[in-house]
Amino acid sequence: MTPPRARSWGRKGSTPVVRVRGRGSGRVSMAGLTCYKPGKRSRMFYSVREYRGRKGEPKGIGWRDLCELLVRAHIQLGGPIVLVWDNLRMHLVEAMRQFIADHADWLTVFQLPSYSPDLNPQEGIWSLVKRDIGNLAAADLGQITRAVKRRLKQIQYRPDLVDGCLVGTGLITDG
């Protein structure tokens, strides 16, 4: 995994350099839902998957993982879900469309325009996560995964951060 780049402080005249191994060790994939209901605290649900390059291992989050995430959110929220999501290829596959049609009694889906990250509150969440791990010099993929999960858990328990991401999109105004 190519390490993320971020700024840091160093002594005047000497640039701080962090050495990392050049070989790819896999990747960490994330999927998440940012939930809002007037009068209630904002919620966030997420799923994280490691890919280590092993034979037969899924390379990232698949449509089944998204379905499980939606079902988990539905159970925990205890009500219908109106889902607004981007045009990620995984959101548009036939199996996902079939899942949506099969669960139309509690799941309504609206697609965002083709390229509109400014309308997607989850992009703000990913930005917060990436900012936190920007200067992490991880020794292995597990350390990156732990850092990502730790940051997502911290955001989950801070509804003000989730509200900030929702208000930043302009989709809600009472955050």
mmCIF file of C-alpha atoms in Angstrom:
data_model
loop_
_atom_site.group_PDB
_atom_site.id
_atom_site.type_symbol
_atom_site.label_atom_id
_atom_site.label_comp_id
_atom_site.label_asym_id
_atom_site.label_seq_id
_atom_site.Cartn_x
_atom_site.Cartn_y
_atom_site.Cartn_z
ATOM 1 C CA MET A 1 0.000 0.000 0.000
ATOM 2 C CA THR A 2 1.415 3.351 -0.944
ATOM 3 C CA PRO A 3 1.604 5.399 2.245
ATOM 4 C CA PRO A 4 -0.542 8.536 2.370
ATOM 5 C CA ARG A 5 1.360 11.793 2.251
ATOM 6 C CA ALA A 6 0.826 14.527 4.799
ATOM 7 C CA ARG A 7 2.697 17.510 6.155
ATOM 8 C CA SER A 8 4.676 17.500 9.346
ATOM 9 C CA TRP A 9 7.064 19.692 11.295
ATOM 10 C CA GLY A 10 10.823 19.343 11.269
ATOM 11 C CA ARG A 11 13.921 21.267 12.191
ATOM 12 C CA LYS A 12 14.669 24.235 10.004
ATOM 13 C CA GLY A 13 16.780 23.169 7.060
ATOM 14 C CA SER A 14 16.204 19.423 7.405
ATOM 15 C CA THR A 15 13.227 17.716 5.847
ATOM 16 C CA PRO A 16 11.816 14.889 7.992
ATOM 17 C CA VAL A 17 11.863 11.625 6.044
ATOM 18 C CA VAL A 18 10.016 8.478 7.065
ATOM 19 C CA ARG A 19 11.243 5.317 5.384
ATOM 20 C CA VAL A 20 8.677 2.727 4.356
ATOM 21 C CA ARG A 21 9.044 -0.509 2.477
ATOM 22 C CA GLY A 22 8.355 -0.199 -1.225
ATOM 23 C CA ARG A 23 6.630 -3.509 -1.683
ATOM 24 C CA GLY A 24 2.852 -3.562 -1.760
ATOM 25 C CA SER A 25 1.337 -5.287 1.223
ATOM 26 C CA GLY A 26 -2.331 -5.027 0.297
ATOM 27 C CA ARG A 27 -5.030 -2.463 0.854
ATOM 28 C CA VAL A 28 -7.770 -1.482 3.247
ATOM 29 C CA SER A 29 -11.250 -0.895 1.803
ATOM 30 C CA MET A 30 -14.010 0.968 3.641
ATOM 31 C CA ALA A 31 -17.744 1.361 3.151
ATOM 32 C CA GLY A 32 -19.977 3.520 5.292
ATOM 33 C CA LEU A 33 -23.406 4.999 5.859
ATOM 34 C CA THR A 34 -24.042 8.387 7.411
ATOM 35 C CA CYS A 35 -27.537 8.482 8.898
ATOM 36 C CA TYR A 36 -29.705 11.439 9.818
ATOM 37 C CA LYS A 37 -33.154 11.696 11.386
ATOM 38 C CA PRO A 38 -34.569 15.068 12.547
ATOM 39 C CA GLY A 39 -34.586 15.296 16.321
ATOM 40 C CA LYS A 40 -32.225 12.328 16.796
ATOM 41 C CA ARG A 41 -28.448 12.120 16.957
ATOM 42 C CA SER A 42 -26.671 11.375 13.700
ATOM 43 C CA ARG A 43 -25.305 7.877 13.255
ATOM 44 C CA MET A 44 -22.634 6.226 11.159
ATOM 45 C CA PHE A 45 -22.230 2.579 10.180
ATOM 46 C CA TYR A 46 -19.137 1.197 8.504
ATOM 47 C CA SER A 47 -17.438 -1.898 7.233
ATOM 48 C CA VAL A 48 -13.682 -2.393 6.773
ATOM 49 C CA ARG A 49 -11.986 -5.117 4.748
ATOM 50 C CA GLU A 50 -8.310 -5.986 4.317
ATOM 51 C CA TYR A 51 -6.950 -7.329 1.065
ATOM 52 C CA ARG A 52 -3.583 -9.073 1.380
ATOM 53 C CA GLY A 53 -3.325 -10.386 -2.188
ATOM 54 C CA ARG A 54 -4.092 -14.004 -1.382
ATOM 55 C CA LYS A 55 -5.632 -16.265 -3.969
ATOM 56 C CA GLY A 56 -9.420 -16.315 -3.819
ATOM 57 C CA GLU A 57 -9.587 -13.387 -1.386
ATOM 58 C CA PRO A 58 -12.015 -10.576 -2.299
ATOM 59 C CA LYS A 59 -10.124 -7.440 -3.354
ATOM 60 C CA GLY A 60 -12.460 -5.025 -1.652
ATOM 61 C CA ILE A 61 -15.984 -4.333 -0.508
ATOM 62 C CA GLY A 62 -18.466 -6.223 -2.689
ATOM 63 C CA TRP A 63 -22.193 -5.942 -3.194
ATOM 64 C CA ARG A 64 -22.823 -8.620 -0.541
ATOM 65 C CA ASP A 65 -20.893 -6.546 1.993
ATOM 66 C CA LEU A 66 -23.003 -3.507 1.096
ATOM 67 C CA CYS A 67 -26.186 -5.547 1.527
ATOM 68 C CA GLU A 68 -25.026 -6.745 4.956
ATOM 69 C CA LEU A 69 -24.197 -3.164 5.945
ATOM 70 C CA LEU A 70 -27.660 -1.975 4.895
ATOM 71 C CA VAL A 71 -29.397 -4.810 6.758
ATOM 72 C CA ARG A 72 -27.312 -4.099 9.885
ATOM 73 C CA ALA A 73 -28.223 -0.406 9.702
ATOM 74 C CA HIS A 74 -31.907 -1.254 9.193
ATOM 75 C CA ILE A 75 -31.931 -3.523 12.251
ATOM 76 C CA GLN A 76 -30.127 -1.027 14.487
ATOM 77 C CA LEU A 77 -32.139 1.982 13.314
ATOM 78 C CA GLY A 78 -35.398 0.063 13.547
ATOM 79 C CA GLY A 79 -37.123 1.718 10.638
ATOM 80 C CA PRO A 80 -37.156 2.371 6.918
ATOM 81 C CA ILE A 81 -34.072 3.776 5.203
ATOM 82 C CA VAL A 82 -33.946 6.392 2.480
ATOM 83 C CA LEU A 83 -30.529 5.889 0.912
ATOM 84 C CA VAL A 84 -28.798 8.572 -1.126
ATOM 85 C CA TRP A 85 -25.603 7.325 -2.682
ATOM 86 C CA ASP A 86 -23.112 8.024 -5.403
ATOM 87 C CA ASN A 87 -22.694 6.177 -8.678
ATOM 88 C CA LEU A 88 -20.011 3.795 -7.497
ATOM 89 C CA ARG A 89 -19.932 0.817 -9.836
ATOM 90 C CA MET A 90 -20.767 -1.552 -6.969
ATOM 91 C CA HIS A 91 -23.976 0.405 -6.282
ATOM 92 C CA LEU A 92 -25.184 -0.165 -9.839
ATOM 93 C CA VAL A 93 -24.622 -3.908 -10.331
ATOM 94 C CA GLU A 94 -27.652 -6.037 -11.099
ATOM 95 C CA ALA A 95 -27.436 -8.047 -7.870
ATOM 96 C CA MET A 96 -27.544 -4.819 -5.841
ATOM 97 C CA ARG A 97 -30.541 -3.575 -7.833
ATOM 98 C CA GLN A 98 -32.278 -6.865 -7.145
ATOM 99 C CA PHE A 99 -31.557 -6.533 -3.412
ATOM 100 C CA ILE A 100 -33.063 -3.027 -3.449
ATOM 101 C CA ALA A 101 -36.147 -4.265 -5.292
ATOM 102 C CA ASP A 102 -36.560 -7.186 -2.862
ATOM 103 C CA HIS A 103 -36.425 -4.842 0.144
ATOM 104 C CA ALA A 104 -38.508 -1.983 -1.234
ATOM 105 C CA ASP A 105 -40.719 -2.119 1.875
ATOM 106 C CA TRP A 106 -37.936 -0.546 4.004
ATOM 107 C CA LEU A 107 -35.321 0.659 1.484
ATOM 108 C CA THR A 108 -35.700 3.589 -0.908
ATOM 109 C CA VAL A 109 -32.689 4.604 -3.013
ATOM 110 C CA PHE A 110 -31.861 7.888 -4.757
ATOM 111 C CA GLN A 111 -28.734 8.268 -6.899
ATOM 112 C CA LEU A 112 -26.551 11.351 -6.666
ATOM 113 C CA PRO A 113 -25.461 13.013 -9.934
ATOM 114 C CA SER A 114 -22.522 11.392 -11.717
ATOM 115 C CA TYR A 115 -19.681 13.227 -9.985
ATOM 116 C CA SER A 116 -20.771 15.072 -6.864
ATOM 117 C CA PRO A 117 -18.498 14.381 -3.877
ATOM 118 C CA ASP A 118 -19.598 17.732 -2.416
ATOM 119 C CA LEU A 119 -23.097 16.240 -1.906
ATOM 120 C CA ASN A 120 -21.852 13.027 -0.276
ATOM 121 C CA PRO A 121 -21.425 13.383 3.515
ATOM 122 C CA GLN A 122 -19.449 10.132 3.646
ATOM 123 C CA GLU A 123 -16.643 11.856 1.717
ATOM 124 C CA GLY A 124 -16.203 14.148 4.721
ATOM 125 C CA ILE A 125 -15.920 11.104 6.986
ATOM 126 C CA TRP A 126 -13.267 9.544 4.718
ATOM 127 C CA SER A 127 -11.397 12.845 4.758
ATOM 128 C CA LEU A 128 -11.327 12.815 8.573
ATOM 129 C CA VAL A 129 -10.027 9.235 8.589
ATOM 130 C CA LYS A 130 -7.342 9.893 5.984
ATOM 131 C CA ARG A 131 -6.210 13.065 7.743
ATOM 132 C CA ASP A 132 -5.698 11.088 10.948
ATOM 133 C CA ILE A 133 -3.571 8.373 9.331
ATOM 134 C CA GLY A 134 -1.692 10.771 7.030
ATOM 135 C CA ASN A 135 1.590 10.603 8.944
ATOM 136 C CA LEU A 136 1.280 6.977 10.032
ATOM 137 C CA ALA A 137 4.362 4.940 9.124
ATOM 138 C CA ALA A 138 2.785 1.517 9.448
ATOM 139 C CA ALA A 139 4.936 -1.583 9.718
ATOM 140 C CA ASP A 140 2.230 -3.809 8.254
ATOM 141 C CA LEU A 141 -1.296 -3.803 6.859
ATOM 142 C CA GLY A 142 -2.793 -4.808 10.203
ATOM 143 C CA GLN A 143 -1.519 -1.608 11.780
ATOM 144 C CA ILE A 144 -3.216 0.482 9.085
ATOM 145 C CA THR A 145 -6.457 -1.454 9.543
ATOM 146 C CA ARG A 146 -6.358 -0.920 13.310
ATOM 147 C CA ALA A 147 -5.739 2.816 12.841
ATOM 148 C CA VAL A 148 -8.640 3.114 10.372
ATOM 149 C CA LYS A 149 -11.027 1.186 12.633
ATOM 150 C CA ARG A 150 -9.950 3.202 15.677
ATOM 151 C CA ARG A 151 -10.593 6.496 13.866
ATOM 152 C CA LEU A 152 -13.961 5.329 12.503
ATOM 153 C CA LYS A 153 -14.993 4.242 16.012
ATOM 154 C CA GLN A 154 -13.979 7.665 17.378
ATOM 155 C CA ILE A 155 -16.075 9.392 14.711
ATOM 156 C CA GLN A 156 -19.014 7.088 15.483
ATOM 157 C CA TYR A 157 -19.057 8.320 19.066
ATOM 158 C CA ARG A 158 -18.843 11.979 18.023
ATOM 159 C CA PRO A 159 -22.197 12.820 16.403
ATOM 160 C CA ASP A 160 -21.051 16.441 16.103
ATOM 161 C CA LEU A 161 -18.443 15.323 13.529
ATOM 162 C CA VAL A 162 -21.072 13.362 11.612
ATOM 163 C CA ASP A 163 -23.401 16.402 11.779
ATOM 164 C CA GLY A 164 -20.598 18.593 10.438
ATOM 165 C CA CYS A 165 -20.156 16.324 7.432
ATOM 166 C CA LEU A 166 -23.921 16.317 6.813
ATOM 167 C CA VAL A 167 -24.243 20.100 7.129
ATOM 168 C CA GLY A 168 -21.209 20.552 4.862
ATOM 169 C CA THR A 169 -23.138 18.963 2.007
ATOM 170 C CA GLY A 170 -26.034 21.403 2.339
ATOM 171 C CA LEU A 171 -28.501 18.511 2.427
ATOM 172 C CA ILE A 172 -29.502 19.364 6.017
ATOM 173 C CA THR A 173 -29.371 22.704 7.827
ATOM 174 C CA ASP A 174 -30.032 21.966 11.497
ATOM 175 C CA GLY A 175 -26.781 20.158 12.422
#
